[in-house]
Short mmCIF file of C-alpha atoms and ligand atoms in Angstrom, two decimals:
data_model
loop_
_atom_site.label_atom_id
_atom_site.label_comp_id
_atom_site.label_asym_id
_atom_site.label_seq_id
_atom_site.Cartn_x
_atom_site.Cartn_y
_atom_site.Cartn_z
CA MET A 14 10.65 -28.05 10.33
CA LEU A 15 11.09 -25.95 7.19
CA ILE A 16 14.18 -23.75 7.28
CA TYR A 17 12.38 -20.84 5.55
CA ASP A 18 9.80 -20.85 8.35
CA LEU A 19 12.48 -19.80 10.83
CA ASP A 20 13.69 -16.26 11.31
CA LEU A 21 17.28 -15.52 12.28
CA ASP A 22 16.49 -15.54 16.00
CA GLN A 23 14.83 -18.91 15.75
CA ILE A 24 17.77 -20.38 13.85
CA THR A 25 20.11 -18.91 16.46
CA LYS A 26 18.07 -20.53 19.21
CA LEU A 27 18.08 -23.87 17.46
CA LEU A 28 21.85 -23.76 17.14
CA GLU A 29 22.16 -22.79 20.79
CA GLU A 30 20.29 -25.95 21.66
CA TRP A 31 22.81 -27.82 19.56
CA ASP A 32 25.72 -26.07 21.34
CA GLU A 33 26.77 -24.21 18.21
CA PRO A 34 27.99 -20.61 18.29
CA ALA A 35 25.59 -17.84 17.21
CA TYR A 36 27.65 -16.82 14.18
CA ARG A 37 26.78 -20.14 12.61
CA ALA A 38 23.20 -18.92 12.38
CA GLN A 39 24.38 -15.93 10.38
CA GLN A 40 26.29 -18.22 8.06
CA ILE A 41 23.15 -20.25 7.49
CA TRP A 42 21.13 -17.08 6.90
CA GLN A 43 23.60 -15.84 4.31
CA GLY A 44 23.79 -19.24 2.66
CA LEU A 45 20.01 -19.30 2.33
CA TYR A 46 19.28 -15.74 1.30
CA GLN A 47 22.44 -14.56 -0.42
CA HIS A 48 23.71 -17.74 -2.06
CA PHE A 49 20.30 -19.42 -2.35
CA TYR A 50 21.58 -22.79 -1.12
CA ASP A 51 18.86 -25.38 -0.90
CA SER A 52 20.65 -28.32 0.66
CA PRO A 53 22.89 -28.61 3.73
CA GLU A 54 25.84 -29.99 1.73
CA GLN A 55 26.19 -26.65 0.01
CA PHE A 56 27.07 -24.93 3.28
CA THR A 57 30.74 -25.79 3.00
CA ASN A 58 31.66 -23.17 5.61
CA LEU A 59 29.83 -25.18 8.27
CA PRO A 60 31.37 -28.15 10.06
CA LYS A 61 30.36 -31.49 8.63
CA SER A 62 28.71 -32.53 11.86
CA LEU A 63 26.41 -29.50 11.78
CA ARG A 64 25.53 -30.09 8.15
CA GLY A 65 24.60 -33.63 9.09
CA ARG A 66 22.43 -32.41 11.91
CA LEU A 67 20.69 -29.90 9.67
CA ALA A 68 20.04 -32.59 7.07
CA GLU A 69 18.51 -34.77 9.74
CA HIS A 70 16.26 -32.23 11.44
CA VAL A 71 15.49 -29.44 8.98
CA ILE A 72 13.75 -29.39 5.60
CA PHE A 73 15.49 -27.25 2.99
CA SER A 74 13.21 -27.73 0.07
CA PRO A 75 9.53 -27.67 0.89
CA PHE A 76 8.19 -28.79 -2.46
CA THR A 77 9.13 -30.69 -5.55
CA VAL A 78 8.78 -29.33 -9.05
CA LYS A 79 5.98 -31.29 -10.62
CA ILE A 80 6.34 -29.66 -14.00
CA TYR A 81 7.26 -26.37 -15.56
CA GLN A 82 6.04 -24.84 -18.77
CA ASP A 83 7.27 -21.96 -20.89
CA SER A 84 4.90 -19.88 -22.94
CA SER A 85 5.41 -20.06 -26.69
CA ASP A 86 6.79 -16.52 -26.79
CA GLY A 87 9.39 -17.51 -24.19
CA THR A 88 8.62 -14.66 -21.81
CA THR A 89 6.65 -16.55 -19.18
CA ARG A 90 7.48 -19.60 -17.12
CA LYS A 91 4.99 -21.36 -14.90
CA THR A 92 6.18 -23.83 -12.30
CA LEU A 93 3.85 -26.23 -10.59
CA PHE A 94 5.09 -27.24 -7.14
CA GLU A 95 3.88 -30.21 -5.16
CA LEU A 96 3.82 -29.77 -1.40
CA PRO A 97 4.47 -32.73 0.93
CA ASP A 98 0.72 -33.09 1.53
CA GLN A 99 0.17 -33.34 -2.23
CA ASN A 100 -1.36 -29.92 -2.58
CA LEU A 101 -0.27 -28.08 -5.69
CA ILE A 102 0.68 -24.45 -5.99
CA GLU A 103 1.99 -22.38 -8.84
CA ALA A 104 4.40 -19.53 -9.31
CA VAL A 105 4.91 -17.65 -12.55
CA LEU A 106 7.91 -15.68 -13.78
CA MET A 107 7.31 -12.95 -16.36
CA ARG A 108 10.12 -11.32 -18.30
CA TYR A 109 9.57 -7.81 -19.52
CA GLY A 110 11.42 -5.40 -21.69
CA ASP A 111 13.82 -7.55 -23.62
CA PRO A 112 13.86 -10.32 -26.18
CA ALA A 113 14.03 -13.51 -24.14
CA ASP A 114 15.92 -15.16 -26.94
CA ASN A 115 18.84 -12.79 -26.55
CA PRO A 116 20.46 -13.45 -23.19
CA GLN A 117 23.31 -11.05 -23.95
CA ILE A 118 20.92 -8.14 -23.73
CA ILE A 119 19.17 -9.45 -20.63
CA ALA A 120 22.28 -9.83 -18.50
CA SER A 121 23.39 -6.68 -16.73
CA PRO A 122 25.59 -6.18 -13.68
CA THR A 123 22.64 -5.62 -11.37
CA GLY A 124 19.94 -7.28 -13.40
CA ARG A 125 17.55 -4.78 -11.93
CA GLY A 126 17.16 -2.13 -14.61
CA ALA A 127 13.76 -1.19 -15.99
CA LYS A 128 14.71 -2.83 -19.25
CA ASN A 129 14.95 -6.28 -17.82
CA ARG A 130 12.20 -6.66 -15.30
CA ARG A 131 11.70 -10.11 -13.86
CA THR A 132 8.34 -10.13 -12.17
CA LEU A 133 7.48 -13.13 -10.08
CA CYS A 134 3.87 -13.94 -9.26
CA ILE A 135 3.58 -16.21 -6.21
CA SER A 136 0.86 -18.04 -4.30
CA THR A 137 -0.19 -17.48 -0.69
CA GLN A 138 -2.69 -20.34 -0.40
CA ALA A 139 -3.40 -23.64 -2.10
CA GLY A 140 -6.75 -22.82 -3.70
CA CYS A 141 -8.86 -19.91 -2.47
CA ALA A 142 -11.96 -19.53 -0.31
CA MET A 143 -13.28 -16.37 -1.96
CA GLY A 144 -15.09 -18.00 -4.87
CA CYS A 145 -14.82 -15.23 -7.46
CA VAL A 146 -16.74 -16.64 -10.40
CA PHE A 147 -14.27 -15.90 -13.20
CA CYS A 148 -11.19 -17.06 -11.33
CA ALA A 149 -9.80 -20.55 -11.84
CA THR A 150 -8.36 -20.62 -8.33
CA GLY A 151 -11.73 -19.60 -6.91
CA GLN A 152 -13.36 -22.33 -8.93
CA MET A 153 -11.18 -25.00 -7.30
CA GLY A 154 -12.03 -23.94 -3.74
CA PHE A 155 -9.87 -23.60 -0.64
CA LYS A 156 -7.29 -26.24 0.23
CA ARG A 157 -5.08 -24.62 2.85
CA HIS A 158 -2.97 -21.63 3.85
CA LEU A 159 0.70 -21.63 2.94
CA SER A 160 3.20 -21.08 5.71
CA ALA A 161 5.49 -18.05 5.54
CA GLY A 162 8.32 -20.38 4.59
CA GLU A 163 6.35 -21.91 1.74
CA ILE A 164 5.72 -18.43 0.37
CA VAL A 165 9.39 -17.46 0.76
CA ALA A 166 10.56 -20.69 -0.86
CA GLN A 167 8.80 -19.84 -4.14
CA VAL A 168 10.88 -16.68 -4.41
CA MET A 169 14.09 -18.48 -3.49
CA TYR A 170 13.41 -21.12 -6.13
CA TYR A 171 13.27 -18.53 -8.89
CA ALA A 172 16.09 -16.44 -7.42
CA ARG A 173 18.28 -19.55 -7.62
CA MET A 174 17.20 -20.29 -11.18
CA LEU A 175 17.81 -16.72 -12.37
CA LYS A 176 21.17 -16.52 -10.65
CA GLU A 177 22.51 -19.14 -13.01
CA LYS A 178 21.90 -16.66 -15.81
CA ASN A 179 23.29 -13.77 -13.81
CA GLU A 180 19.80 -12.35 -13.41
CA THR A 181 17.69 -11.40 -10.40
CA VAL A 182 14.04 -11.18 -9.48
CA THR A 183 13.09 -7.49 -9.68
CA ASN A 184 9.45 -7.52 -8.56
CA VAL A 185 7.27 -9.89 -6.57
CA VAL A 186 3.50 -9.79 -6.88
CA LEU A 187 1.32 -11.77 -4.49
CA MET A 188 -1.26 -12.48 -7.17
CA GLY A 189 -0.94 -16.19 -7.67
CA MET A 190 -3.24 -18.70 -6.01
CA GLY A 191 -5.00 -17.52 -2.91
CA GLU A 192 -6.10 -14.41 -1.07
CA PRO A 193 -3.09 -12.91 0.75
CA PHE A 194 -5.21 -11.02 3.29
CA HIS A 195 -7.01 -14.24 4.25
CA ASN A 196 -3.56 -15.52 5.23
CA TYR A 197 -2.36 -12.18 6.53
CA ASP A 198 0.22 -13.09 9.17
CA ASN A 199 2.07 -15.65 7.10
CA THR A 200 2.07 -13.36 4.07
CA MET A 201 3.51 -10.42 6.01
CA GLN A 202 6.04 -12.66 7.71
CA ALA A 203 7.19 -13.86 4.30
CA ILE A 204 7.54 -10.28 3.06
CA ASP A 205 9.49 -9.31 6.18
CA ARG A 206 11.77 -12.30 5.79
CA LEU A 207 12.56 -11.44 2.17
CA ASN A 208 12.96 -7.79 3.11
CA ASP A 209 15.70 -8.40 5.69
CA PRO A 210 18.80 -6.31 4.80
CA ALA A 211 21.05 -9.03 6.25
CA GLY A 212 19.35 -11.61 4.05
CA TYR A 213 17.67 -11.36 0.66
CA ASN A 214 17.22 -7.60 1.07
CA PHE A 215 14.28 -7.30 -1.30
CA GLY A 216 12.86 -3.78 -1.01
CA ALA A 217 9.30 -3.39 0.29
CA ARG A 218 8.37 -1.21 -2.68
CA ARG A 219 9.12 -4.02 -5.07
CA PHE A 220 6.31 -6.15 -3.62
CA THR A 221 2.68 -5.80 -4.63
CA VAL A 222 -0.01 -7.48 -2.60
CA SER A 223 -3.39 -7.91 -4.26
CA THR A 224 -6.59 -8.41 -2.30
CA VAL A 225 -10.19 -9.10 -3.19
CA GLY A 226 -11.09 -6.49 -0.58
CA LEU A 227 -11.01 -7.81 2.99
CA VAL A 228 -11.74 -4.43 4.57
CA PRO A 229 -10.45 -4.99 8.14
CA MET A 230 -7.17 -6.31 6.76
CA ILE A 231 -6.77 -3.32 4.43
CA ARG A 232 -7.13 -1.09 7.47
CA ARG A 233 -4.63 -3.13 9.40
CA PHE A 234 -2.23 -3.02 6.47
CA ALA A 235 -2.68 0.77 6.37
CA ASP A 236 -1.99 1.08 10.10
CA GLU A 237 1.22 -0.88 9.70
CA LYS A 238 2.31 1.74 7.17
CA ARG A 239 4.09 -0.75 5.01
CA GLN A 240 5.76 0.47 1.84
CA VAL A 241 4.46 -2.53 -0.07
CA ASN A 242 2.22 -1.69 -3.07
CA LEU A 243 -1.46 -2.44 -2.66
CA ALA A 244 -3.78 -3.65 -5.43
CA ILE A 245 -7.51 -4.17 -5.01
CA SER A 246 -9.57 -6.47 -7.22
CA LEU A 247 -12.52 -4.24 -7.95
CA HIS A 248 -14.00 -5.37 -11.30
CA ALA A 249 -17.37 -3.62 -10.81
CA ALA A 250 -18.60 -0.13 -9.98
CA ASP A 251 -21.79 -1.00 -8.12
CA ASP A 252 -22.69 -3.56 -5.48
CA GLU A 253 -25.18 -5.45 -7.57
CA ALA A 254 -22.70 -6.12 -10.34
CA ARG A 255 -19.82 -6.81 -7.96
CA VAL A 256 -21.69 -9.26 -5.77
CA SER A 257 -22.56 -11.35 -8.81
CA MET A 258 -18.86 -11.80 -9.57
CA LEU A 259 -17.16 -11.51 -6.17
CA PRO A 260 -19.17 -13.10 -3.32
CA ILE A 261 -17.06 -11.25 -0.73
CA ASN A 262 -18.95 -8.11 -1.76
CA LYS A 263 -21.93 -9.42 0.25
CA LYS A 264 -19.87 -8.79 3.34
CA TYR A 265 -17.90 -5.70 2.34
CA LYS A 266 -19.73 -3.26 0.08
CA ILE A 267 -17.93 -1.10 -2.46
CA ASP A 268 -18.26 2.15 -0.50
CA GLU A 269 -16.86 0.50 2.60
CA LEU A 270 -14.02 -0.92 0.52
CA LEU A 271 -13.22 2.44 -1.05
CA ASP A 272 -13.30 4.09 2.38
CA ALA A 273 -10.66 1.61 3.54
CA CYS A 274 -8.63 2.48 0.42
CA ARG A 275 -8.87 6.19 1.24
CA TYR A 276 -7.71 5.37 4.74
CA TYR A 277 -4.75 3.44 3.29
CA VAL A 278 -3.79 6.46 1.15
CA SER A 279 -4.10 8.79 4.13
CA GLN A 280 -1.91 6.56 6.28
CA THR A 281 0.78 5.78 3.71
CA GLY A 282 0.61 8.48 1.05
CA ARG A 283 0.77 5.66 -1.47
CA ARG A 284 -1.33 5.16 -4.57
CA VAL A 285 -3.76 2.25 -4.78
CA THR A 286 -4.09 0.09 -7.90
CA PHE A 287 -7.53 -1.19 -8.86
CA GLU A 288 -7.57 -4.39 -10.85
CA TRP A 289 -10.24 -4.66 -13.49
CA ALA A 290 -10.80 -7.79 -15.60
CA LEU A 291 -12.52 -6.50 -18.74
CA ILE A 292 -15.47 -8.77 -19.55
CA ASN A 293 -17.27 -8.22 -22.81
CA GLY A 294 -20.61 -6.51 -22.31
CA VAL A 295 -20.45 -6.93 -18.53
CA ASN A 296 -18.10 -4.28 -17.12
CA ASP A 297 -16.47 -2.70 -20.16
CA THR A 298 -19.00 -0.11 -21.36
CA PRO A 299 -18.44 3.67 -21.28
CA GLU A 300 -21.36 3.92 -18.80
CA VAL A 301 -19.56 1.60 -16.39
CA ALA A 302 -16.32 3.54 -16.92
CA ARG A 303 -18.09 6.79 -16.00
CA LYS A 304 -19.70 5.22 -12.95
CA LEU A 305 -16.31 3.92 -11.85
CA ALA A 306 -14.67 7.29 -12.37
CA ALA A 307 -17.32 8.91 -10.18
CA LYS A 308 -16.66 6.39 -7.41
CA LEU A 309 -12.89 6.85 -7.56
CA ARG A 310 -12.86 10.64 -7.80
CA GLY A 311 -10.40 12.16 -5.35
CA LEU A 312 -8.77 8.85 -4.49
CA LEU A 313 -5.04 8.55 -5.26
CA CYS A 314 -5.23 5.57 -7.56
CA HIS A 315 -5.01 4.11 -10.98
CA VAL A 316 -6.91 1.37 -12.75
CA ASN A 317 -5.14 -1.66 -14.14
CA ALA A 318 -7.43 -3.19 -16.73
CA ILE A 319 -6.77 -6.58 -18.27
CA PRO A 320 -8.98 -8.40 -20.75
CA LEU A 321 -10.50 -11.42 -18.99
CA ASN A 322 -8.53 -14.62 -19.23
CA PRO A 323 -10.68 -17.61 -20.14
CA THR A 324 -11.41 -20.22 -17.46
CA ALA A 325 -13.39 -23.44 -17.67
CA GLY A 326 -15.98 -22.44 -15.10
CA TYR A 327 -17.02 -19.05 -16.45
CA GLU A 328 -18.77 -18.13 -19.65
CA GLY A 329 -17.78 -14.47 -19.94
CA ARG A 330 -15.61 -13.39 -22.85
CA ALA A 331 -12.68 -11.02 -22.98
CA THR A 332 -13.22 -7.46 -24.14
CA ASP A 333 -11.61 -6.78 -27.50
CA ARG A 334 -8.89 -4.23 -27.99
CA GLN A 335 -11.11 -1.49 -29.36
CA ARG A 336 -13.58 -1.64 -26.49
CA ALA A 337 -10.72 -1.83 -23.99
CA VAL A 338 -9.22 1.35 -25.41
CA LEU A 339 -12.60 3.08 -25.25
CA PHE A 340 -12.96 2.05 -21.60
CA LYS A 341 -9.50 3.41 -20.82
CA GLU A 342 -10.16 6.68 -22.64
CA THR A 343 -13.49 7.20 -20.94
CA LEU A 344 -11.88 6.73 -17.53
CA GLU A 345 -9.01 9.03 -18.38
CA GLN A 346 -11.31 11.74 -19.65
CA ALA A 347 -12.98 11.60 -16.26
CA GLY A 348 -9.59 12.04 -14.60
CA ILE A 349 -8.76 8.45 -13.59
CA PRO A 350 -5.46 7.08 -14.91
CA CYS A 351 -5.76 3.67 -16.52
CA THR A 352 -3.41 1.20 -18.11
CA ILE A 353 -4.34 -1.85 -20.12
CA ARG A 354 -2.12 -4.77 -19.30
CA MET A 355 -0.98 -7.13 -21.96
CA ARG A 356 -2.18 -10.67 -21.64
CA ARG A 357 0.62 -13.06 -20.87
CA GLY A 358 1.14 -16.75 -20.70
CA ILE A 359 -2.36 -17.58 -21.91
CA ASP A 360 -1.15 -20.62 -23.83
CA ILE A 361 0.13 -22.22 -20.61
CA GLN A 362 -2.83 -21.17 -18.45
CA ALA A 363 -0.57 -18.84 -16.50
CA GLY A 364 -2.51 -15.64 -16.98
CA CYS A 365 -4.27 -13.94 -14.08
CA GLY A 366 -6.80 -16.20 -12.46
CA GLN A 367 -5.81 -19.24 -14.42
CA LEU A 368 -3.70 -20.90 -11.80
CA ALA A 369 -5.95 -23.84 -11.27
CA GLY A 370 -3.26 -26.03 -9.85
CA SER A 371 -3.57 -28.50 -12.63
CA VAL A 372 -1.41 -28.90 -15.65
CA SER A 373 -2.95 -27.81 -18.92
CA SER A 374 -2.74 -30.23 -21.77
N1 SAH B 403 -6.80 -13.08 -4.32
C1 SAH B 403 -6.14 -11.88 -4.73
C2 SAH B 403 -4.89 -12.12 -5.52
C3 SAH B 403 -4.89 -13.23 -6.52
S1 SAH B 403 -5.91 -13.00 -7.93
C4 SAH B 403 -7.10 -10.99 -5.49
O1 SAH B 403 -8.15 -11.45 -5.88
O2 SAH B 403 -6.77 -9.82 -5.65
C5 SAH B 403 -4.93 -11.91 -8.94
C6 SAH B 403 -5.75 -11.02 -9.87
O3 SAH B 403 -6.26 -11.76 -10.98
C7 SAH B 403 -6.93 -10.39 -9.20
O4 SAH B 403 -7.03 -9.03 -9.54
C8 SAH B 403 -8.07 -11.18 -9.79
O5 SAH B 403 -9.28 -10.50 -9.68
C9 SAH B 403 -7.60 -11.38 -11.19
N2 SAH B 403 -8.29 -12.41 -11.93
C10 SAH B 403 -8.86 -13.54 -11.45
N3 SAH B 403 -9.38 -14.26 -12.46
C11 SAH B 403 -9.14 -13.58 -13.61
C12 SAH B 403 -9.43 -13.83 -14.98
N4 SAH B 403 -10.05 -14.93 -15.37
N5 SAH B 403 -9.03 -12.91 -15.88
C13 SAH B 403 -8.36 -11.81 -15.50
N6 SAH B 403 -8.05 -11.53 -14.22
C14 SAH B 403 -8.44 -12.41 -13.28
FE1 SF4 B 404 -9.38 -15.87 -4.71
FE2 SF4 B 404 -8.39 -13.69 -5.90
FE3 SF4 B 404 -9.34 -15.74 -7.34
FE4 SF4 B 404 -11.02 -14.19 -5.98
S1 SF4 B 404 -9.73 -13.55 -7.70
S2 SF4 B 404 -11.06 -16.44 -6.06
S3 SF4 B 404 -9.82 -13.76 -4.19
S4 SF4 B 404 -7.58 -15.79 -6.01
#
């Protein structure tokens, strides 16, 4: 039994069975989510006998760190975790807005200012079943869903690490290995757990969940009116092009997908982000940009374009800077806001879609 898989009620119930008072559950909750304890001995406010019982019956750390790597520019750390069943998952921390080599500037009382963003990219599955051709995770295939607790534990791991430097995680993106909407319940449970004001208290708006476009789940997400940011991996402006890259497009066509996005906007009033991996000569021409703009007209959205990251299983090349800028300008002239994201962590295979679950040499 993994402690992060239990909500406060479940911990309370467990303690009841052990004839412990309910306030002990709150102490455990605070220890986990406010002090980031990861072993029973750290809960010094609990009686020794209870700590012993917890150690015997409950797992506090669901994975071991197989290896971690820092990018050469020091702004990105990738950690490879091994789960008890030997599956591997990865989580990546990206530092923005300050020189990583100057900790004095990074540390601030709250650690949450715009100048020192700490964005954590976490996994929701080991592998992925969606098979997108340019994605390293897709290339490795599906291994299994992560439990809510295994998703939560990735955040707690980094929260603990950053705390030592008086820093905090400021944003969490569910863009690591896996398709969050294929593991919907566990993913939402993890978000709710981290969101709890009596626990980690991580605001809904600081999460971004990214989906390849599972239409029924987008509609469900919209109906739940969550304040979590939504990103959609679009990558193509017509079905023929999209189906050749993202097999899921056989099932859910672009127009159906965009209808679900419009529904999301109508339900939540929130803007949708469209992810676009710029692939040289494939989806980066001004014609494609104009086609895309026509499709997105009237939808509250913006396009997040990122030059393709190389993967072993896909031949496409990244768009160069000049073409990327032209793509962005063409979209913007047609009224669709677009940003080009910087590539990060390429030297440690920690860029988007590169989380293959194996250590790069
Ligand atoms: N399964 C979800 C979230 C994980 S993928 C999804 O697909 O949205 C995170 C993002 O990385 C997605 O937008 C995905 O399309 C993108 N991506 C995958 N492989 C990439 C690559 N080689 N280069 C750039 N982006 C990539
Ligand atoms: Fe899965 Fe997303 Fe990769 Fe597609 S891009 S294979 S959905 S992780």
